[in-house]
Amino acid sequence: MQKVSIVIPTFNRSKYLKATLDSVLSQTYANWECILVDDGSIDSTISILIDYANKDERIKWYKR
């Protein structure tokens, strides 16, 4: 089974980010990684990224 990489760029998208990540987490295919790249958000985007990354080791985030 091959690993699927999901790359999600984000910038000030805290309003939509939880729904997006919940959708990724609800997938039935289990061999994936989610790479989130923040482009300097000033809202609560980083807090959400940290929270989800702490809940699931397949979620990684990077701040640009």
mmCIF file with all atom_site columns, C-alpha atoms in Angstrom:
data_model
loop_
_atom_site.group_PDB
_atom_site.id
_atom_site.type_symbol
_atom_site.label_atom_id
_atom_site.label_alt_id
_atom_site.label_comp_id
_atom_site.label_asym_id
_atom_site.label_entity_id
_atom_site.label_seq_id
_atom_site.pdbx_PDB_ins_code
_atom_site.Cartn_x
_atom_site.Cartn_y
_atom_site.Cartn_z
_atom_site.occupancy
_atom_site.B_iso_or_equiv
_atom_site.pdbx_formal_charge
_atom_site.auth_seq_id
_atom_site.auth_comp_id
_atom_site.auth_asym_id
_atom_site.auth_atom_id
_atom_site.pdbx_PDB_model_num
ATOM 1  C CA . MET A 1 1  ? 0.000   0.000  0.000  1.00 0.00 ? 1  MET A CA 1
ATOM 2  C CA . GLN A 1 2  ? 1.500   3.339  -1.023 1.00 0.00 ? 2  GLN A CA 1
ATOM 3  C CA . LYS A 1 3  ? 1.539   6.391  1.197  1.00 0.00 ? 3  LYS A CA 1
ATOM 4  C CA . VAL A 1 4  ? -0.447  9.373  -0.015 1.00 0.00 ? 4  VAL A CA 1
ATOM 5  C CA . SER A 1 5  ? 0.840   12.860 0.789  1.00 0.00 ? 5  SER A CA 1
ATOM 6  C CA . ILE A 1 6  ? -1.736  15.589 1.174  1.00 0.00 ? 6  ILE A CA 1
ATOM 7  C CA . VAL A 1 7  ? -0.266  19.084 1.012  1.00 0.00 ? 7  VAL A CA 1
ATOM 8  C CA . ILE A 1 8  ? -2.405  21.966 2.241  1.00 0.00 ? 8  ILE A CA 1
ATOM 9  C CA . PRO A 1 9  ? -1.089  25.533 2.026  1.00 0.00 ? 9  PRO A CA 1
ATOM 10 C CA . THR A 1 10 ? -2.798  27.924 4.420  1.00 0.00 ? 10 THR A CA 1
ATOM 11 C CA . PHE A 1 11 ? -2.858  31.597 5.296  1.00 0.00 ? 11 PHE A CA 1
ATOM 12 C CA . ASN A 1 12 ? -5.368  33.042 7.776  1.00 0.00 ? 12 ASN A CA 1
ATOM 13 C CA . ARG A 1 13 ? -7.864  30.220 7.205  1.00 0.00 ? 13 ARG A CA 1
ATOM 14 C CA . SER A 1 14 ? -8.776  29.364 10.784 1.00 0.00 ? 14 SER A CA 1
ATOM 15 C CA . LYS A 1 15 ? -12.469 29.651 9.862  1.00 0.00 ? 15 LYS A CA 1
ATOM 16 C CA . TYR A 1 16 ? -12.197 26.671 7.463  1.00 0.00 ? 16 TYR A CA 1
ATOM 17 C CA . LEU A 1 17 ? -9.208  24.729 8.758  1.00 0.00 ? 17 LEU A CA 1
ATOM 18 C CA . LYS A 1 18 ? -10.969 22.523 11.318 1.00 0.00 ? 18 LYS A CA 1
ATOM 19 C CA . ALA A 1 19 ? -13.521 21.316 8.764  1.00 0.00 ? 19 ALA A CA 1
ATOM 20 C CA . THR A 1 20 ? -10.724 20.656 6.271  1.00 0.00 ? 20 THR A CA 1
ATOM 21 C CA . LEU A 1 21 ? -8.655  18.626 8.717  1.00 0.00 ? 21 LEU A CA 1
ATOM 22 C CA . ASP A 1 22 ? -11.686 16.747 10.039 1.00 0.00 ? 22 ASP A CA 1
ATOM 23 C CA . SER A 1 23 ? -12.429 15.758 6.453  1.00 0.00 ? 23 SER A CA 1
ATOM 24 C CA . VAL A 1 24 ? -8.882  14.469 5.975  1.00 0.00 ? 24 VAL A CA 1
ATOM 25 C CA . LEU A 1 25 ? -9.064  12.520 9.243  1.00 0.00 ? 25 LEU A CA 1
ATOM 26 C CA . SER A 1 26 ? -12.362 10.896 8.273  1.00 0.00 ? 26 SER A CA 1
ATOM 27 C CA . GLN A 1 27 ? -10.917 9.220  5.175  1.00 0.00 ? 27 GLN A CA 1
ATOM 28 C CA . THR A 1 28 ? -11.019 5.427  5.118  1.00 0.00 ? 28 THR A CA 1
ATOM 29 C CA . TYR A 1 29 ? -7.585  5.118  3.496  1.00 0.00 ? 29 TYR A CA 1
ATOM 30 C CA . ALA A 1 30 ? -5.183  5.062  6.426  1.00 0.00 ? 30 ALA A CA 1
ATOM 31 C CA . ASN A 1 31 ? -1.725  5.287  4.837  1.00 0.00 ? 31 ASN A CA 1
ATOM 32 C CA . TRP A 1 32 ? -1.409  9.034  4.359  1.00 0.00 ? 32 TRP A CA 1
ATOM 33 C CA . GLU A 1 33 ? 0.415   12.058 5.683  1.00 0.00 ? 33 GLU A CA 1
ATOM 34 C CA . CYS A 1 34 ? -0.915  15.586 5.739  1.00 0.00 ? 34 CYS A CA 1
ATOM 35 C CA . ILE A 1 35 ? 1.609   18.379 5.327  1.00 0.00 ? 35 ILE A CA 1
ATOM 36 C CA . LEU A 1 36 ? 0.302   21.822 6.197  1.00 0.00 ? 36 LEU A CA 1
ATOM 37 C CA . VAL A 1 37 ? 2.332   24.870 5.233  1.00 0.00 ? 37 VAL A CA 1
ATOM 38 C CA . ASP A 1 38 ? 1.429   28.146 6.896  1.00 0.00 ? 38 ASP A CA 1
ATOM 39 C CA . ASP A 1 39 ? 2.451   31.332 5.117  1.00 0.00 ? 39 ASP A CA 1
ATOM 40 C CA . GLY A 1 40 ? 2.609   33.652 8.125  1.00 0.00 ? 40 GLY A CA 1
ATOM 41 C CA . SER A 1 41 ? -0.965  33.617 9.406  1.00 0.00 ? 41 SER A CA 1
ATOM 42 C CA . ILE A 1 42 ? -1.887  36.162 12.066 1.00 0.00 ? 42 ILE A CA 1
ATOM 43 C CA . ASP A 1 43 ? -5.177  34.553 13.132 1.00 0.00 ? 43 ASP A CA 1
ATOM 44 C CA . SER A 1 44 ? -5.576  31.308 15.118 1.00 0.00 ? 44 SER A CA 1
ATOM 45 C CA . THR A 1 45 ? -4.432  29.089 12.236 1.00 0.00 ? 45 THR A CA 1
ATOM 46 C CA . ILE A 1 46 ? -1.188  28.094 13.986 1.00 0.00 ? 46 ILE A CA 1
ATOM 47 C CA . SER A 1 47 ? -3.044  27.066 17.154 1.00 0.00 ? 47 SER A CA 1
ATOM 48 C CA . ILE A 1 48 ? -5.312  24.811 15.128 1.00 0.00 ? 48 ILE A CA 1
ATOM 49 C CA . LEU A 1 49 ? -2.359  23.278 13.275 1.00 0.00 ? 49 LEU A CA 1
ATOM 50 C CA . ILE A 1 50 ? -0.556  22.541 16.534 1.00 0.00 ? 50 ILE A CA 1
ATOM 51 C CA . ASP A 1 51 ? -3.691  21.036 18.078 1.00 0.00 ? 51 ASP A CA 1
ATOM 52 C CA . TYR A 1 52 ? -4.327  18.667 15.171 1.00 0.00 ? 52 TYR A CA 1
ATOM 53 C CA . ALA A 1 53 ? -0.648  17.727 14.837 1.00 0.00 ? 53 ALA A CA 1
ATOM 54 C CA . ASN A 1 54 ? -0.614  16.778 18.525 1.00 0.00 ? 54 ASN A CA 1
ATOM 55 C CA . LYS A 1 55 ? -3.695  14.580 18.015 1.00 0.00 ? 55 LYS A CA 1
ATOM 56 C CA . ASP A 1 56 ? -2.424  12.648 14.980 1.00 0.00 ? 56 ASP A CA 1
ATOM 57 C CA . GLU A 1 57 ? 1.203   11.957 14.080 1.00 0.00 ? 57 GLU A CA 1
ATOM 58 C CA . ARG A 1 58 ? 0.354   11.802 10.361 1.00 0.00 ? 58 ARG A CA 1
ATOM 59 C CA . ILE A 1 59 ? -0.259  15.563 10.432 1.00 0.00 ? 59 ILE A CA 1
ATOM 60 C CA . LYS A 1 60 ? 2.841   17.748 10.079 1.00 0.00 ? 60 LYS A CA 1
ATOM 61 C CA . TRP A 1 61 ? 2.938   21.516 9.854  1.00 0.00 ? 61 TRP A CA 1
ATOM 62 C CA . TYR A 1 62 ? 5.537   24.044 8.834  1.00 0.00 ? 62 TYR A CA 1
ATOM 63 C CA . LYS A 1 63 ? 5.624   27.795 9.172  1.00 0.00 ? 63 LYS A CA 1
ATOM 64 C CA . ARG A 1 64 ? 7.150   29.659 6.296  1.00 0.00 ? 64 ARG A CA 1
#
